[in-house]
mmCIF file of C-alpha atoms in Angstrom:
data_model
loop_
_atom_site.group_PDB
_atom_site.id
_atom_site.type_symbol
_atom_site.label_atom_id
_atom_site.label_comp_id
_atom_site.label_asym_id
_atom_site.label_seq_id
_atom_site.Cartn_x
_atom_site.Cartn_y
_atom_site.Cartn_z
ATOM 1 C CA UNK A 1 0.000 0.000 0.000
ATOM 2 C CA UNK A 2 1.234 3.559 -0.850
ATOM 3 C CA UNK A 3 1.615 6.175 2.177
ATOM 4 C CA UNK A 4 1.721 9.228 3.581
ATOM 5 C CA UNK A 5 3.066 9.041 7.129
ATOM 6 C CA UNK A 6 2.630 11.826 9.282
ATOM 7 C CA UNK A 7 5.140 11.297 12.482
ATOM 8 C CA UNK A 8 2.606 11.926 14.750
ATOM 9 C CA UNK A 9 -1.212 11.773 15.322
ATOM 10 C CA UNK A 10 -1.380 13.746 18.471
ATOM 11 C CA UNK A 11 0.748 16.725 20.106
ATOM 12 C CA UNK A 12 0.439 18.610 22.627
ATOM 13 C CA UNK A 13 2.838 21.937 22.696
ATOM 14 C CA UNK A 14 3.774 25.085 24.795
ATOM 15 C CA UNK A 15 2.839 28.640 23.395
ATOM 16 C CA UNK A 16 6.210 30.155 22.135
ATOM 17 C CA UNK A 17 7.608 26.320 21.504
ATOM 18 C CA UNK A 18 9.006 25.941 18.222
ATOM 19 C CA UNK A 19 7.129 22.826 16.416
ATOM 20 C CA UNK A 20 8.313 20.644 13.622
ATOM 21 C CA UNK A 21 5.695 17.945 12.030
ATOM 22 C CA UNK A 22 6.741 15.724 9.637
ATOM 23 C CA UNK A 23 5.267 13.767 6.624
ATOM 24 C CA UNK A 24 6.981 11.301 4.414
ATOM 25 C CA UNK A 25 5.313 9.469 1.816
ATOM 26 C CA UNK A 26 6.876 6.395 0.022
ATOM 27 C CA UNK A 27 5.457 6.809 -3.838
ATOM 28 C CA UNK A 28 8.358 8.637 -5.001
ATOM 29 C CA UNK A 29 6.104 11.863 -5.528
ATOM 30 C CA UNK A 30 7.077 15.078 -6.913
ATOM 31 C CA UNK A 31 4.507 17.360 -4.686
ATOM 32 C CA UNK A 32 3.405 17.711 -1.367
ATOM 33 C CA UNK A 33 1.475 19.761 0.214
ATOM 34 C CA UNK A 34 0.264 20.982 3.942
ATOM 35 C CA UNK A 35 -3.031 21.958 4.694
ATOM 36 C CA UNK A 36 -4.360 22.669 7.879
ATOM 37 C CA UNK A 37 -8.331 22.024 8.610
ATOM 38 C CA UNK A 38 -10.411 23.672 11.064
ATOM 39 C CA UNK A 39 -14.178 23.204 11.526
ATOM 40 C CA UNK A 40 -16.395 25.262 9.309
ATOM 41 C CA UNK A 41 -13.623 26.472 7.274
ATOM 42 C CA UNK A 42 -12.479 22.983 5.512
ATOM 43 C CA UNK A 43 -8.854 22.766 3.957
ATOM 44 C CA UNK A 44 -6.470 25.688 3.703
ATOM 45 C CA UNK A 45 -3.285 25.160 2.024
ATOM 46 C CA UNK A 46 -0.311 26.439 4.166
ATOM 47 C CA UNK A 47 2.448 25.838 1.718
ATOM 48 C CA UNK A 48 3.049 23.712 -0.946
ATOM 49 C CA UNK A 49 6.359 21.816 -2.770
ATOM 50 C CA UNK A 50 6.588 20.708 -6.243
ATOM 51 C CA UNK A 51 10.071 19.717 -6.092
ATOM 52 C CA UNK A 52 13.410 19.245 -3.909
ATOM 53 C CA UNK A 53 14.252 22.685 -1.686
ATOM 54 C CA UNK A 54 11.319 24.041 -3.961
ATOM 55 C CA UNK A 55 8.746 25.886 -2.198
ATOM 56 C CA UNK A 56 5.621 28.336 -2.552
ATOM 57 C CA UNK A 57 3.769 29.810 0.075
ATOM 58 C CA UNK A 58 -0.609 28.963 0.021
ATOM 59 C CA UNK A 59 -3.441 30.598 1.421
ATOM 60 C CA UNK A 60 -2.466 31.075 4.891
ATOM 61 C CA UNK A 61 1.543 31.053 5.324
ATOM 62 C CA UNK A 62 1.781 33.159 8.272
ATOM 63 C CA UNK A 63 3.620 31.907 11.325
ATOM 64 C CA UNK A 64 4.570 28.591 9.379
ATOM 65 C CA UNK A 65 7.392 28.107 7.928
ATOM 66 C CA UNK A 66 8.640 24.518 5.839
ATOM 67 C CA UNK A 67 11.463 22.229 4.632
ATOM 68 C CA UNK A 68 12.098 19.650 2.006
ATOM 69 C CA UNK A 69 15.536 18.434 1.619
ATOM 70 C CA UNK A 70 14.551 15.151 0.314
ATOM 71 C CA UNK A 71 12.189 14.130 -2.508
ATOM 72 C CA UNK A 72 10.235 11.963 0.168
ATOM 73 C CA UNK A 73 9.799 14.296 3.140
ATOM 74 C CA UNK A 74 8.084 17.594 3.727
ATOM 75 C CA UNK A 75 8.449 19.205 7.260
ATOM 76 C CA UNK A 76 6.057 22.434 8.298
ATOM 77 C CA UNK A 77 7.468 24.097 10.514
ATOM 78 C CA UNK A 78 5.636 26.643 13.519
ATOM 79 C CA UNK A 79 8.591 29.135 14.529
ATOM 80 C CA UNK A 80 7.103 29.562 17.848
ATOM 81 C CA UNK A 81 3.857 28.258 18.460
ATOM 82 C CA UNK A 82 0.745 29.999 19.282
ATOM 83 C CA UNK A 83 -2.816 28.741 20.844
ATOM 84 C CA UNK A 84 -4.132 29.970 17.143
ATOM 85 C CA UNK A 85 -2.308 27.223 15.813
ATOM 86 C CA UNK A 86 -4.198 24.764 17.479
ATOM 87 C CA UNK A 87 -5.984 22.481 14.234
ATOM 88 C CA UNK A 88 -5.560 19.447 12.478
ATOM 89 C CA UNK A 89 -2.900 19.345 9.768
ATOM 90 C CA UNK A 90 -2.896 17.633 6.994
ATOM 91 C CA UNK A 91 0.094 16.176 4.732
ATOM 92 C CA UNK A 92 -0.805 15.046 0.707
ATOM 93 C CA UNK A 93 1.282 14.353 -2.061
ATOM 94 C CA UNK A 94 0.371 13.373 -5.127
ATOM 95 C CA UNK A 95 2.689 12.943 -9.072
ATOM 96 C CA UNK A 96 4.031 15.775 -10.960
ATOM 97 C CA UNK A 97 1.523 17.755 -12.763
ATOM 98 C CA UNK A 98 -2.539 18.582 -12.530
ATOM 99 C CA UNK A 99 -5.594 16.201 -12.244
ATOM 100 C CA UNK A 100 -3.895 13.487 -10.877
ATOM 101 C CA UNK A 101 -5.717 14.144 -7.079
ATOM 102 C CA UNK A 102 -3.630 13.376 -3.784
ATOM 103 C CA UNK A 103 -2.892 11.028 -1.491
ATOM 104 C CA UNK A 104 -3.503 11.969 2.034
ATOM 105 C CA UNK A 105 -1.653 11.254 5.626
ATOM 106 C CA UNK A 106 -3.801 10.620 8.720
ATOM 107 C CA UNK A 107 -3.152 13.773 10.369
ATOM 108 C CA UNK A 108 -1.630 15.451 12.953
ATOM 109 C CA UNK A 109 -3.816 16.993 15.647
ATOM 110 C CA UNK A 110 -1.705 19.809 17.441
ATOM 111 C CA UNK A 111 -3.117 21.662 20.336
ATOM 112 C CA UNK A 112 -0.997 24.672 21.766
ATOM 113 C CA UNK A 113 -1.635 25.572 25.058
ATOM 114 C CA UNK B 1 -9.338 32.962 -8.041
ATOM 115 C CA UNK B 2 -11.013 29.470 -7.947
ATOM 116 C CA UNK B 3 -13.684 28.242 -5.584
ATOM 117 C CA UNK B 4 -16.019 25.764 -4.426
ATOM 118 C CA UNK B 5 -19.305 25.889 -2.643
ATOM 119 C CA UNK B 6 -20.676 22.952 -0.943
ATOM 120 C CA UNK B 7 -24.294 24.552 -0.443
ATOM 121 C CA UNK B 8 -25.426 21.629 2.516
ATOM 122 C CA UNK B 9 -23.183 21.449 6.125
ATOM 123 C CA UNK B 10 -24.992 18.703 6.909
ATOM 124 C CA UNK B 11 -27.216 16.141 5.273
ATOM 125 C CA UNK B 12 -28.794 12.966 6.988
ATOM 126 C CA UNK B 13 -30.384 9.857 5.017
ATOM 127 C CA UNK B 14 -31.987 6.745 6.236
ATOM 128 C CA UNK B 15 -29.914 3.486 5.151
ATOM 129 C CA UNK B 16 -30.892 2.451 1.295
ATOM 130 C CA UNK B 17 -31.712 5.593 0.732
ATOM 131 C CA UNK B 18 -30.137 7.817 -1.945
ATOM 132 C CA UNK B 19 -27.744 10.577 -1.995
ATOM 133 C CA UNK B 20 -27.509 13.757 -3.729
ATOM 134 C CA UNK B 21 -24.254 15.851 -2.166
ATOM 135 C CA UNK B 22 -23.927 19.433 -4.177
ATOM 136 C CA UNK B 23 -20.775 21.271 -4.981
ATOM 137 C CA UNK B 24 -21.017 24.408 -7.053
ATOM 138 C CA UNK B 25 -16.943 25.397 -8.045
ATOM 139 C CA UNK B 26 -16.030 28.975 -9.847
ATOM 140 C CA UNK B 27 -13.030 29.088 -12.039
ATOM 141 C CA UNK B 28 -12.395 30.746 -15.663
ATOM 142 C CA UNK B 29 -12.026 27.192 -17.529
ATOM 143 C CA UNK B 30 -12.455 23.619 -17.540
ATOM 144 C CA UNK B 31 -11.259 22.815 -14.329
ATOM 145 C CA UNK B 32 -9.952 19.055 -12.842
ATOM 146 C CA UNK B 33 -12.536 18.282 -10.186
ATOM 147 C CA UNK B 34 -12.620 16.132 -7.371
ATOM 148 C CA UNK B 35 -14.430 14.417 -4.819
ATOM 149 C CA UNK B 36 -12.723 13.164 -1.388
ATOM 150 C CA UNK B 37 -14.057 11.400 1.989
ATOM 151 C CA UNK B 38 -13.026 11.790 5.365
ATOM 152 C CA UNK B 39 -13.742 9.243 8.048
ATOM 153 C CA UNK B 40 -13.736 10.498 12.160
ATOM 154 C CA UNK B 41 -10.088 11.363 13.061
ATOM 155 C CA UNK B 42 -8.732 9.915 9.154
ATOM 156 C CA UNK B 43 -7.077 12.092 6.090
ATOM 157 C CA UNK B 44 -8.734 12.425 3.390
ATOM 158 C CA UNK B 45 -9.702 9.764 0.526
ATOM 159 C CA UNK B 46 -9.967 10.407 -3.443
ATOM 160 C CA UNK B 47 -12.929 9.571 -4.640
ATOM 161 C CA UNK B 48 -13.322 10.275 -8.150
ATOM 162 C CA UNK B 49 -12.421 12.816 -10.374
ATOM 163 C CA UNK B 50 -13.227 14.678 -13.386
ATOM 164 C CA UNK B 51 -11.785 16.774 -16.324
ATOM 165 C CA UNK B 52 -12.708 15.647 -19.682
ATOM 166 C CA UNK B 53 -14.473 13.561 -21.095
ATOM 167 C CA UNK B 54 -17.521 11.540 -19.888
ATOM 168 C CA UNK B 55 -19.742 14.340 -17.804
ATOM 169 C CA UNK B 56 -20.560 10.871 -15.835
ATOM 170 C CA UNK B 57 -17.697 9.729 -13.603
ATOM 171 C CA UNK B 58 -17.094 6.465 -11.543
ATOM 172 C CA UNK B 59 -15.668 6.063 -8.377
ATOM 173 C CA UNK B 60 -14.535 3.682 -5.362
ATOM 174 C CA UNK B 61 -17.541 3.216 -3.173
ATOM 175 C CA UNK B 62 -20.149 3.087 -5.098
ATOM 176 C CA UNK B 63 -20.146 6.761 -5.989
ATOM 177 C CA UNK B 64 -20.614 8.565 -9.118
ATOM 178 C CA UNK B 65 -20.929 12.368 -9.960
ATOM 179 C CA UNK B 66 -21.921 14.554 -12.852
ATOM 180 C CA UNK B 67 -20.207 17.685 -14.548
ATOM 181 C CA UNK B 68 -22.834 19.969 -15.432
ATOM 182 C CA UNK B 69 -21.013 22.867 -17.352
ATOM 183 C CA UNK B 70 -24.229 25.545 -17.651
ATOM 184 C CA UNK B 71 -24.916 25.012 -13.777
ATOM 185 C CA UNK B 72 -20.878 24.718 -12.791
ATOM 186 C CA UNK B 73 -21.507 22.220 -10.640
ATOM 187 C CA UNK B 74 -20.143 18.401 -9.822
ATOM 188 C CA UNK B 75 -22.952 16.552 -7.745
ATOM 189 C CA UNK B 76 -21.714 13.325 -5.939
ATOM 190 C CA UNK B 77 -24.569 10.668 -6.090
ATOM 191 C CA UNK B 78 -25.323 6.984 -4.922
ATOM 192 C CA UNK B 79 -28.283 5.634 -5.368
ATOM 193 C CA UNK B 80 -28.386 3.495 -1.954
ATOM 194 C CA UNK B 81 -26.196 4.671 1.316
ATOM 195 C CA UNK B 82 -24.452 2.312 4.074
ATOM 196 C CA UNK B 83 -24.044 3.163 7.433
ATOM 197 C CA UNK B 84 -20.534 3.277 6.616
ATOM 198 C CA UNK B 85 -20.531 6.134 4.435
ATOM 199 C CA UNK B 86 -21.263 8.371 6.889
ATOM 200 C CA UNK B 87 -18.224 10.552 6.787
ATOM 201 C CA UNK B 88 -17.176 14.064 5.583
ATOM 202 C CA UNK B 89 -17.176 14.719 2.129
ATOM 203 C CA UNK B 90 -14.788 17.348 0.476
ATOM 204 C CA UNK B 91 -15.401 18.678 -2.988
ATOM 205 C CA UNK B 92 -11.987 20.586 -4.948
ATOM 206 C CA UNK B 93 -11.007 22.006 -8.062
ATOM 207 C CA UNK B 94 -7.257 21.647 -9.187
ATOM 208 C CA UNK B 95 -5.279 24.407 -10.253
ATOM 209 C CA UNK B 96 -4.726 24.796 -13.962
ATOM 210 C CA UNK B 97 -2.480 27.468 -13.936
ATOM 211 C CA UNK B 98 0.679 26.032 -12.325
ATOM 212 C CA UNK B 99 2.113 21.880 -13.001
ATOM 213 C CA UNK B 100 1.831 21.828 -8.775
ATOM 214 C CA UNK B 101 -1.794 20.319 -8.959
ATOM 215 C CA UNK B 102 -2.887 22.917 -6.191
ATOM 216 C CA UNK B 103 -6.638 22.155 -5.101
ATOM 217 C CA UNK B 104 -8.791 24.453 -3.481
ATOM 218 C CA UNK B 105 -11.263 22.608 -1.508
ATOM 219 C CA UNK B 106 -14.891 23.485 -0.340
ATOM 220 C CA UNK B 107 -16.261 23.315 3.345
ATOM 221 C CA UNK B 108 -17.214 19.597 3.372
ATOM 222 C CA UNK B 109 -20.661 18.185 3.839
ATOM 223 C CA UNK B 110 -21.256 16.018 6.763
ATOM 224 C CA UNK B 111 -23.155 13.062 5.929
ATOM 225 C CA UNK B 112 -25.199 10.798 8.940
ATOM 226 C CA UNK B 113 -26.785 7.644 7.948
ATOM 227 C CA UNK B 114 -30.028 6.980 9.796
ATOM 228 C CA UNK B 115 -30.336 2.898 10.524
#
């Protein structure tokens, strides 16, 4: 079966704390993407990565920041966490170019407290 | 910029019955169109999806939806429901402009299954 692994389903951080969550997906996809999803206000893409130390912000970049040094793994990144943080993120990938749809992680739920 | 509405938060059917979910999207072309499903506390999973071609598309499931150009819309449909559909449903429309197959998704539609 083809994955997206998100290193953790549940955290639980300090406001100020500086937060890493990480996704790696094994179907040696070109993008991948974070969204975060909130209730009544579906997905919002936070940034996005079509390629190797390639990277363009989305919708809602502020206060996140993100890292792909390898084809297979895409980190986001809070510099220093706040309680408007707290949401469920979400890590997809999907092939190299437009239609194709994407595969989805599990999800991470963060809470900052 | 492209959009999607999903008119209905919620939506509740009795088991066997069928279902109608609506998603209305805005963008300047033919857009790539999808459908997704979320169960409690999972990611999301692709349903179907749509660009050209066959207005009609298949699915996993048991779910099929229509492109309707003059109404802009892509309607998910199955004509008889399981208790284990009940789920979140996502409707998106990829990006055209870029290769990065950026989606923009709508608000989700919460489906309960009545026994």
């Amino acid at each position: 079966d083809v994955k997206v692994t998100q290193s953790s389903r549940y955290l639980v951080k300090r406001t100020g704390e500086k937060v890493f969550l990480e996704c790696v997906q094994d179907m040696d996809h070109e993008n991948m993407f974070w969204y975060r999803q909130d209730p009544g206000l579906g997905l919002r893409l936070i940034y996005f990565s079509y390629d190797v130390k390639m990277k363009e912000k989305g919708d809602i970049p502020e206060g996140y920041s993100v890292s792909r040094e390898k084809k297979e793994r895409f980190s986001l990144i809070l510099e220093s966490a706040s309680t408007n943080q707290t949401s469920m993120y979400l890590c997809a990938s999907s092939r190299l170019g437009q239609g194709v749809g994407y595969t989805f992680g599990s999800g991470t739920r963060l809470t900052v407290v | 910029a492209q959009s999607v509405t999903q008119p209905d938060i919620h939506i509740t059917v009795s088991e066997g019955a069928s279902l109608e979910l609506r998603c209305n999207y805005s963008y300047g072309a033919t857009p790539y169109l999808f459908w997704y499903v979320q169960s409690p506390g999972q990611g999301l999973q692709l349903l179907l999806k749509y660009f050209s071609g066959d207005t009609l598309v298949q699915g996993i499931k048991g779910f099929e939806a229509e492109f309707k150009r003059s109404q802009s819309s892509f309607n998910l449909r199955k004509p008889s429901v399981h208790w284990s559909d009940a789920a979140e449903y996502f409707c998106a429309v990829g990006d055209l402009r870029t290769n990065a197959g950026k989606s923009t998704f709508g608000d989700g539609t919460t489906l309960t299954v009545k026994p």
